[in-house]
Amino acid sequence: MATFEFMLPYYGDVALMQAAVRSILGQTDPDLRLTVVDDGKEPDVPGWFAALGDDRVRYLRNEQNLGITKNFQKCVELSTADHVVIMGCDDLLHPHYLETVRAILKANPDLGMVQPGVEVIDGDGVVSSGLADNVKGKLYAPTVKGRRLMGGEELAASVLRGNWLYFPSICWRGEALRAVNFRDEYSVIQDLALVVDLLERGESMMVDNTTTVFQYRRHAVSESSVQAFSGTRFTEAERYFNAVAERMDARGWPKAARAARVRSASRFHAITMLPGALRRGQGAGVKVLARHAFTGGQRHEG
């Protein structure tokens, strides 16, 4: 049985999903398993997987649409390998992703997470660097030359200040991932919540910048996207940051608690959304975005 498993929660563009699958099966290290959990109804997808003829691939289609969080949870529950990647269905692996990550794990067998080297591509697959990723890299990501082991309050405070991780590229220790899983109450910030939950369990992460092995696809935010400008995602974020700040206080991690209350990256993101919400006449969204952007750092009691 393969000790490394790629879980692919799928919904959306068929061609991008097929490219993601090919990048997984094209690894220089072939000792892997791929499980695809299809949350859509595209008619030709089951046949395409059947025609692959690769016994490393397991394809499952949900009887009814579960939504993002439930499908992610199902992927975690179905995983069985020692190490697991929950890959985005529109992202791509370089051929040496698995070879690189497995070498890190061999040298550091107790790691809970590995964040490998990532480059960002746009919707057309062109390597790009937009505002969000420049902010991530220059303001929030730690300085890493080669590899750096991080964990505990140091990493919790870092990601709560600004989540610089690329969640779909992370390799997780399967046992730890399955013990925690994604929280039911979050649909946008569930990746950050999972990392912090694992840090609270004592897991550590190796951040590796020695080589680029993953392509993270960043699609442009559409001006017509209701969720982007309604403030819905920031209502969830505010609820999470307030709750996790209290947990960090109780744990005796004051730097992490402060980072959660200040939530500087999330507030900056809300500020960038304000002009679009104003142009679209999203009055309720403007109020949510403004509250999130300009009330960070306040202690919430009760």
mmCIF file of C-alpha atoms in Angstrom:
data_model
loop_
_atom_site.group_PDB
_atom_site.id
_atom_site.type_symbol
_atom_site.label_atom_id
_atom_site.label_comp_id
_atom_site.label_asym_id
_atom_site.label_seq_id
_atom_site.Cartn_x
_atom_site.Cartn_y
_atom_site.Cartn_z
ATOM 1 C CA MET A 1 0.000 0.000 0.000
ATOM 2 C CA ALA A 2 1.296 3.449 -0.908
ATOM 3 C CA THR A 3 2.486 5.511 2.044
ATOM 4 C CA PHE A 4 1.726 8.801 0.255
ATOM 5 C CA GLU A 5 -1.721 9.846 -0.888
ATOM 6 C CA PHE A 6 -3.037 12.775 -2.882
ATOM 7 C CA MET A 7 -6.654 13.613 -2.092
ATOM 8 C CA LEU A 8 -8.364 15.691 -4.773
ATOM 9 C CA PRO A 9 -11.716 17.236 -3.777
ATOM 10 C CA TYR A 10 -13.119 18.154 -7.175
ATOM 11 C CA TYR A 11 -15.732 20.587 -8.421
ATOM 12 C CA GLY A 12 -15.585 22.872 -11.442
ATOM 13 C CA ASP A 13 -13.463 23.073 -14.584
ATOM 14 C CA VAL A 14 -12.862 19.638 -16.133
ATOM 15 C CA ALA A 15 -9.763 20.547 -18.139
ATOM 16 C CA LEU A 16 -8.001 22.090 -15.141
ATOM 17 C CA MET A 17 -8.828 19.039 -13.024
ATOM 18 C CA GLN A 18 -7.444 16.727 -15.707
ATOM 19 C CA ALA A 19 -4.217 18.736 -15.832
ATOM 20 C CA ALA A 20 -3.932 18.465 -12.037
ATOM 21 C CA VAL A 21 -4.394 14.684 -12.225
ATOM 22 C CA ARG A 22 -1.765 14.335 -14.944
ATOM 23 C CA SER A 23 0.708 16.320 -12.851
ATOM 24 C CA ILE A 24 0.161 13.915 -9.931
ATOM 25 C CA LEU A 25 0.542 10.781 -12.032
ATOM 26 C CA GLY A 26 3.636 12.246 -13.704
ATOM 27 C CA GLN A 27 5.733 12.286 -10.525
ATOM 28 C CA THR A 28 9.329 11.064 -10.712
ATOM 29 C CA ASP A 29 8.514 9.015 -7.611
ATOM 30 C CA PRO A 30 5.618 6.769 -8.721
ATOM 31 C CA ASP A 31 4.871 5.299 -5.265
ATOM 32 C CA LEU A 32 1.615 7.139 -4.593
ATOM 33 C CA ARG A 33 -2.124 6.865 -4.513
ATOM 34 C CA LEU A 34 -4.638 9.385 -5.857
ATOM 35 C CA THR A 35 -8.202 9.593 -4.564
ATOM 36 C CA VAL A 36 -10.594 11.946 -6.354
ATOM 37 C CA VAL A 37 -13.858 12.878 -4.628
ATOM 38 C CA ASP A 38 -16.116 14.427 -7.253
ATOM 39 C CA ASP A 39 -18.686 16.841 -5.835
ATOM 40 C CA GLY A 40 -20.102 17.775 -9.242
ATOM 41 C CA LYS A 41 -22.136 16.269 -12.067
ATOM 42 C CA GLU A 42 -20.033 16.790 -15.192
ATOM 43 C CA PRO A 43 -21.112 13.914 -17.492
ATOM 44 C CA ASP A 44 -17.799 12.799 -19.002
ATOM 45 C CA VAL A 45 -15.668 12.761 -15.863
ATOM 46 C CA PRO A 46 -16.289 9.153 -14.655
ATOM 47 C CA GLY A 47 -15.484 7.801 -18.098
ATOM 48 C CA TRP A 48 -12.278 9.805 -18.310
ATOM 49 C CA PHE A 49 -11.035 8.310 -15.049
ATOM 50 C CA ALA A 50 -12.025 4.796 -16.098
ATOM 51 C CA ALA A 51 -10.021 5.228 -19.305
ATOM 52 C CA LEU A 52 -6.862 6.151 -17.378
ATOM 53 C CA GLY A 53 -6.298 2.495 -16.549
ATOM 54 C CA ASP A 54 -4.053 3.378 -13.599
ATOM 55 C CA ASP A 55 -4.558 1.216 -10.511
ATOM 56 C CA ARG A 56 -3.097 3.989 -8.324
ATOM 57 C CA VAL A 57 -6.232 6.072 -8.960
ATOM 58 C CA ARG A 58 -9.484 5.805 -7.000
ATOM 59 C CA TYR A 59 -12.420 7.866 -8.303
ATOM 60 C CA LEU A 60 -15.566 8.500 -6.248
ATOM 61 C CA ARG A 61 -18.590 10.669 -7.065
ATOM 62 C CA ASN A 62 -20.817 12.040 -4.320
ATOM 63 C CA GLU A 63 -24.491 11.165 -4.660
ATOM 64 C CA GLN A 64 -25.352 14.764 -3.821
ATOM 65 C CA ASN A 65 -23.345 17.960 -3.623
ATOM 66 C CA LEU A 66 -21.679 18.272 -0.207
ATOM 67 C CA GLY A 67 -20.110 21.710 -0.554
ATOM 68 C CA ILE A 68 -16.498 22.645 0.069
ATOM 69 C CA THR A 69 -16.117 21.938 3.778
ATOM 70 C CA LYS A 70 -18.014 18.637 3.816
ATOM 71 C CA ASN A 71 -16.143 17.389 0.764
ATOM 72 C CA PHE A 72 -12.803 18.338 2.325
ATOM 73 C CA GLN A 73 -13.821 16.502 5.498
ATOM 74 C CA LYS A 74 -14.770 13.459 3.436
ATOM 75 C CA CYS A 75 -11.367 13.493 1.752
ATOM 76 C CA VAL A 76 -9.649 13.473 5.138
ATOM 77 C CA GLU A 77 -11.867 10.633 6.388
ATOM 78 C CA LEU A 78 -11.182 8.547 3.261
ATOM 79 C CA SER A 79 -7.418 9.018 3.445
ATOM 80 C CA THR A 80 -5.372 6.108 4.754
ATOM 81 C CA ALA A 81 -1.741 6.923 3.952
ATOM 82 C CA ASP A 82 1.040 7.964 6.309
ATOM 83 C CA HIS A 83 1.265 11.302 4.517
ATOM 84 C CA VAL A 84 -1.490 13.165 2.686
ATOM 85 C CA VAL A 85 -1.826 16.143 0.354
ATOM 86 C CA ILE A 86 -5.262 17.747 -0.130
ATOM 87 C CA MET A 87 -4.553 19.298 -3.492
ATOM 88 C CA GLY A 88 -6.577 21.950 -5.281
ATOM 89 C CA CYS A 89 -8.288 20.587 -8.377
ATOM 90 C CA ASP A 90 -6.863 23.426 -10.501
ATOM 91 C CA ASP A 91 -3.316 23.418 -9.111
ATOM 92 C CA LEU A 92 -0.277 21.656 -10.572
ATOM 93 C CA LEU A 93 2.676 19.685 -9.245
ATOM 94 C CA HIS A 94 6.168 19.883 -10.638
ATOM 95 C CA PRO A 95 7.377 16.339 -11.438
ATOM 96 C CA HIS A 96 9.713 16.247 -8.408
ATOM 97 C CA TYR A 97 7.165 17.333 -5.770
ATOM 98 C CA LEU A 98 6.861 13.906 -4.147
ATOM 99 C CA GLU A 99 10.572 13.133 -4.449
ATOM 100 C CA THR A 100 11.409 16.418 -2.699
ATOM 101 C CA VAL A 101 8.828 16.135 0.078
ATOM 102 C CA ARG A 102 9.628 12.491 0.763
ATOM 103 C CA ALA A 103 13.316 13.373 1.222
ATOM 104 C CA ILE A 104 12.347 16.030 3.788
ATOM 105 C CA LEU A 105 10.178 13.529 5.645
ATOM 106 C CA LYS A 106 12.894 10.894 5.621
ATOM 107 C CA ALA A 107 15.246 13.350 7.337
ATOM 108 C CA ASN A 108 12.514 14.587 9.704
ATOM 109 C CA PRO A 109 10.119 11.665 10.343
ATOM 110 C CA ASP A 110 8.139 13.383 13.131
ATOM 111 C CA LEU A 111 6.982 16.354 11.065
ATOM 112 C CA GLY A 112 3.267 17.110 11.104
ATOM 113 C CA MET A 113 3.389 19.395 8.045
ATOM 114 C CA VAL A 114 5.668 20.294 5.152
ATOM 115 C CA GLN A 115 5.262 23.578 3.262
ATOM 116 C CA PRO A 116 7.302 23.127 0.077
ATOM 117 C CA GLY A 117 8.372 25.726 -2.449
ATOM 118 C CA VAL A 118 5.475 27.286 -4.378
ATOM 119 C CA GLU A 119 5.066 29.541 -7.393
ATOM 120 C CA VAL A 120 1.796 31.249 -8.262
ATOM 121 C CA ILE A 121 0.170 30.955 -11.682
ATOM 122 C CA ASP A 122 -2.821 32.786 -13.100
ATOM 123 C CA GLY A 123 -5.943 31.334 -14.687
ATOM 124 C CA ASP A 124 -4.016 30.728 -17.928
ATOM 125 C CA GLY A 125 -1.150 28.934 -16.211
ATOM 126 C CA VAL A 126 1.312 31.836 -16.495
ATOM 127 C CA VAL A 127 3.614 32.406 -13.522
ATOM 128 C CA SER A 128 2.478 35.632 -11.894
ATOM 129 C CA SER A 129 2.855 37.672 -8.736
ATOM 130 C CA GLY A 130 -0.110 39.826 -7.764
ATOM 131 C CA LEU A 131 -0.747 42.048 -4.782
ATOM 132 C CA ALA A 132 -1.933 39.259 -2.479
ATOM 133 C CA ASP A 133 1.151 37.138 -3.021
ATOM 134 C CA ASN A 134 3.562 40.071 -2.817
ATOM 135 C CA VAL A 135 2.050 40.987 0.546
ATOM 136 C CA LYS A 136 2.281 37.363 1.673
ATOM 137 C CA GLY A 137 5.897 37.046 0.707
ATOM 138 C CA LYS A 138 7.234 40.426 1.774
ATOM 139 C CA LEU A 139 5.206 41.293 4.875
ATOM 140 C CA TYR A 140 4.070 38.064 6.497
ATOM 141 C CA ALA A 141 6.124 35.063 5.415
ATOM 142 C CA PRO A 142 9.166 34.373 7.626
ATOM 143 C CA THR A 143 12.647 34.694 6.214
ATOM 144 C CA VAL A 144 13.672 31.209 5.119
ATOM 145 C CA LYS A 145 16.938 30.442 3.392
ATOM 146 C CA GLY A 146 16.796 26.784 2.508
ATOM 147 C CA ARG A 147 14.719 25.084 5.176
ATOM 148 C CA ARG A 148 13.363 26.182 8.524
ATOM 149 C CA LEU A 149 11.583 24.163 11.211
ATOM 150 C CA MET A 150 8.710 26.065 12.831
ATOM 151 C CA GLY A 151 6.015 25.257 15.356
ATOM 152 C CA GLY A 152 4.266 26.265 18.560
ATOM 153 C CA GLU A 153 3.509 29.892 19.318
ATOM 154 C CA GLU A 154 6.066 31.137 16.799
ATOM 155 C CA LEU A 155 4.241 29.633 13.831
ATOM 156 C CA ALA A 156 0.767 30.249 15.274
ATOM 157 C CA ALA A 157 1.494 33.958 15.707
ATOM 158 C CA SER A 158 3.008 34.130 12.225
ATOM 159 C CA VAL A 159 0.041 32.626 10.361
ATOM 160 C CA LEU A 160 -2.543 34.450 12.482
ATOM 161 C CA ARG A 161 -0.837 37.730 11.656
ATOM 162 C CA GLY A 162 -1.054 36.887 7.950
ATOM 163 C CA ASN A 163 -1.658 33.446 6.482
ATOM 164 C CA TRP A 164 1.300 33.105 4.112
ATOM 165 C CA LEU A 165 0.880 29.353 3.659
ATOM 166 C CA TYR A 166 -0.317 27.734 0.411
ATOM 167 C CA PHE A 167 -2.709 25.174 1.835
ATOM 168 C CA PRO A 168 -3.143 22.886 -1.239
ATOM 169 C CA SER A 169 0.628 22.377 -1.450
ATOM 170 C CA ILE A 170 1.084 21.266 2.169
ATOM 171 C CA CYS A 171 1.909 17.661 3.008
ATOM 172 C CA TRP A 172 0.223 16.508 6.237
ATOM 173 C CA ARG A 173 1.062 13.638 8.543
ATOM 174 C CA GLY A 174 -1.985 11.469 7.943
ATOM 175 C CA GLU A 175 -2.579 10.373 11.522
ATOM 176 C CA ALA A 176 -2.557 13.953 12.821
ATOM 177 C CA LEU A 177 -4.738 15.222 9.976
ATOM 178 C CA ARG A 178 -7.375 12.564 10.552
ATOM 179 C CA ALA A 179 -7.369 13.213 14.306
ATOM 180 C CA VAL A 180 -8.231 16.903 13.788
ATOM 181 C CA ASN A 181 -9.938 17.301 10.374
ATOM 182 C CA PHE A 182 -11.608 20.522 9.237
ATOM 183 C CA ARG A 183 -13.979 22.339 11.558
ATOM 184 C CA ASP A 184 -17.677 22.293 10.604
ATOM 185 C CA GLU A 185 -18.215 25.967 11.319
ATOM 186 C CA TYR A 186 -15.836 27.414 8.708
ATOM 187 C CA SER A 187 -16.067 27.429 4.918
ATOM 188 C CA VAL A 188 -13.498 30.095 3.974
ATOM 189 C CA ILE A 189 -10.915 30.137 6.747
ATOM 190 C CA GLN A 190 -10.903 26.377 7.355
ATOM 191 C CA ASP A 191 -7.293 25.948 6.198
ATOM 192 C CA LEU A 192 -5.909 28.404 8.749
ATOM 193 C CA ALA A 193 -8.068 26.860 11.470
ATOM 194 C CA LEU A 194 -6.688 23.403 10.664
ATOM 195 C CA VAL A 195 -3.052 24.537 10.867
ATOM 196 C CA VAL A 196 -3.583 26.275 14.214
ATOM 197 C CA ASP A 197 -5.445 23.240 15.590
ATOM 198 C CA LEU A 198 -2.481 21.039 14.660
ATOM 199 C CA LEU A 199 -0.016 23.457 16.236
ATOM 200 C CA GLU A 200 -2.024 23.301 19.448
ATOM 201 C CA ARG A 201 -1.579 19.515 19.336
ATOM 202 C CA GLY A 202 2.184 19.979 19.209
ATOM 203 C CA GLU A 203 2.747 19.386 15.495
ATOM 204 C CA SER A 204 5.562 21.211 13.695
ATOM 205 C CA MET A 205 6.151 22.304 10.109
ATOM 206 C CA MET A 206 9.173 22.330 7.840
ATOM 207 C CA VAL A 207 9.177 25.321 5.499
ATOM 208 C CA ASP A 208 11.274 24.531 2.426
ATOM 209 C CA ASN A 209 12.442 27.162 -0.059
ATOM 210 C CA THR A 210 15.231 25.153 -1.642
ATOM 211 C CA THR A 211 13.280 24.403 -4.810
ATOM 212 C CA THR A 212 9.885 25.133 -6.355
ATOM 213 C CA VAL A 213 7.720 22.028 -6.617
ATOM 214 C CA PHE A 214 4.123 23.313 -6.680
ATOM 215 C CA GLN A 215 2.087 25.701 -8.827
ATOM 216 C CA TYR A 216 -0.770 27.396 -6.992
ATOM 217 C CA ARG A 217 -3.415 28.789 -9.318
ATOM 218 C CA ARG A 218 -4.697 32.210 -8.289
ATOM 219 C CA HIS A 219 -7.787 33.242 -10.251
ATOM 220 C CA ALA A 220 -8.671 36.929 -10.546
ATOM 221 C CA VAL A 221 -11.494 38.061 -8.275
ATOM 222 C CA SER A 222 -14.415 38.846 -10.533
ATOM 223 C CA GLU A 223 -16.086 42.224 -10.138
ATOM 224 C CA SER A 224 -19.367 40.298 -10.260
ATOM 225 C CA SER A 225 -18.439 38.013 -7.354
ATOM 226 C CA VAL A 226 -21.100 38.571 -4.715
ATOM 227 C CA GLN A 227 -19.225 36.902 -1.880
ATOM 228 C CA ALA A 228 -16.065 38.911 -2.482
ATOM 229 C CA PHE A 229 -17.802 42.214 -1.820
ATOM 230 C CA SER A 230 -20.691 41.247 0.447
ATOM 231 C CA GLY A 231 -18.368 40.842 3.428
ATOM 232 C CA THR A 232 -19.560 37.279 4.120
ATOM 233 C CA ARG A 233 -16.047 35.859 4.294
ATOM 234 C CA PHE A 234 -14.978 38.549 6.742
ATOM 235 C CA THR A 235 -17.875 37.854 9.084
ATOM 236 C CA GLU A 236 -16.548 34.300 9.333
ATOM 237 C CA ALA A 237 -12.975 35.503 9.700
ATOM 238 C CA GLU A 238 -13.895 37.889 12.508
ATOM 239 C CA ARG A 239 -15.713 35.099 14.350
ATOM 240 C CA TYR A 240 -12.684 32.827 13.992
ATOM 241 C CA PHE A 241 -10.083 35.382 15.066
ATOM 242 C CA ASN A 242 -12.076 36.374 18.143
ATOM 243 C CA ALA A 243 -12.480 32.737 19.185
ATOM 244 C CA VAL A 244 -8.883 31.707 18.534
ATOM 245 C CA ALA A 245 -7.544 34.746 20.396
ATOM 246 C CA GLU A 246 -9.280 33.506 23.533
ATOM 247 C CA ARG A 247 -7.791 30.037 23.013
ATOM 248 C CA MET A 248 -4.310 31.475 22.574
ATOM 249 C CA ASP A 249 -4.711 33.451 25.804
ATOM 250 C CA ALA A 250 -5.781 30.318 27.656
ATOM 251 C CA ARG A 251 -2.809 28.413 26.232
ATOM 252 C CA GLY A 252 -0.348 31.063 27.371
ATOM 253 C CA TRP A 253 0.597 32.160 23.847
ATOM 254 C CA PRO A 254 0.246 35.972 24.146
ATOM 255 C CA LYS A 255 1.968 36.777 20.844
ATOM 256 C CA ALA A 256 -0.419 34.485 18.976
ATOM 257 C CA ALA A 257 -3.405 35.957 20.842
ATOM 258 C CA ARG A 258 -2.375 39.476 19.883
ATOM 259 C CA ALA A 259 -1.798 38.467 16.266
ATOM 260 C CA ALA A 260 -5.338 37.045 16.151
ATOM 261 C CA ARG A 261 -6.838 40.213 17.602
ATOM 262 C CA VAL A 262 -4.884 42.541 15.312
ATOM 263 C CA ARG A 263 -5.397 40.218 12.267
ATOM 264 C CA SER A 264 -3.487 42.676 10.113
ATOM 265 C CA ALA A 265 -3.520 40.740 6.834
ATOM 266 C CA SER A 266 -7.234 40.021 7.041
ATOM 267 C CA ARG A 267 -7.940 43.689 7.774
ATOM 268 C CA PHE A 268 -5.788 44.758 4.817
ATOM 269 C CA HIS A 269 -7.704 42.350 2.585
ATOM 270 C CA ALA A 270 -11.001 43.874 3.728
ATOM 271 C CA ILE A 271 -9.676 47.355 2.908
ATOM 272 C CA THR A 272 -8.849 46.260 -0.656
ATOM 273 C CA MET A 273 -12.432 44.973 -1.047
ATOM 274 C CA LEU A 274 -14.080 48.231 0.089
ATOM 275 C CA PRO A 275 -13.845 50.148 -3.234
ATOM 276 C CA GLY A 276 -15.490 47.285 -5.126
ATOM 277 C CA ALA A 277 -18.274 46.998 -2.570
ATOM 278 C CA LEU A 278 -18.898 50.754 -2.807
ATOM 279 C CA ARG A 279 -19.011 50.645 -6.621
ATOM 280 C CA ARG A 280 -21.530 47.826 -6.516
ATOM 281 C CA GLY A 281 -23.733 49.546 -3.975
ATOM 282 C CA GLN A 282 -23.239 46.732 -1.446
ATOM 283 C CA GLY A 283 -24.223 48.791 1.594
ATOM 284 C CA ALA A 284 -24.345 45.868 4.016
ATOM 285 C CA GLY A 285 -21.041 44.578 2.665
ATOM 286 C CA VAL A 286 -19.406 47.980 3.121
ATOM 287 C CA LYS A 287 -20.419 47.978 6.781
ATOM 288 C CA VAL A 288 -19.037 44.468 7.375
ATOM 289 C CA LEU A 289 -15.799 45.220 5.537
ATOM 290 C CA ALA A 290 -15.297 48.529 7.344
ATOM 291 C CA ARG A 291 -15.929 46.994 10.753
ATOM 292 C CA HIS A 292 -13.479 44.184 10.059
ATOM 293 C CA ALA A 293 -10.873 46.529 8.613
ATOM 294 C CA PHE A 294 -10.927 49.230 11.270
ATOM 295 C CA THR A 295 -11.672 47.460 14.560
ATOM 296 C CA GLY A 296 -8.742 45.044 14.704
ATOM 297 C CA GLY A 297 -6.767 44.848 17.922
ATOM 298 C CA GLN A 298 -9.731 45.308 20.215
ATOM 299 C CA ARG A 299 -10.307 42.730 22.943
ATOM 300 C CA HIS A 300 -13.773 41.215 22.714
ATOM 301 C CA GLU A 301 -15.243 40.235 26.045
ATOM 302 C CA GLY A 302 -18.120 37.867 26.714
#
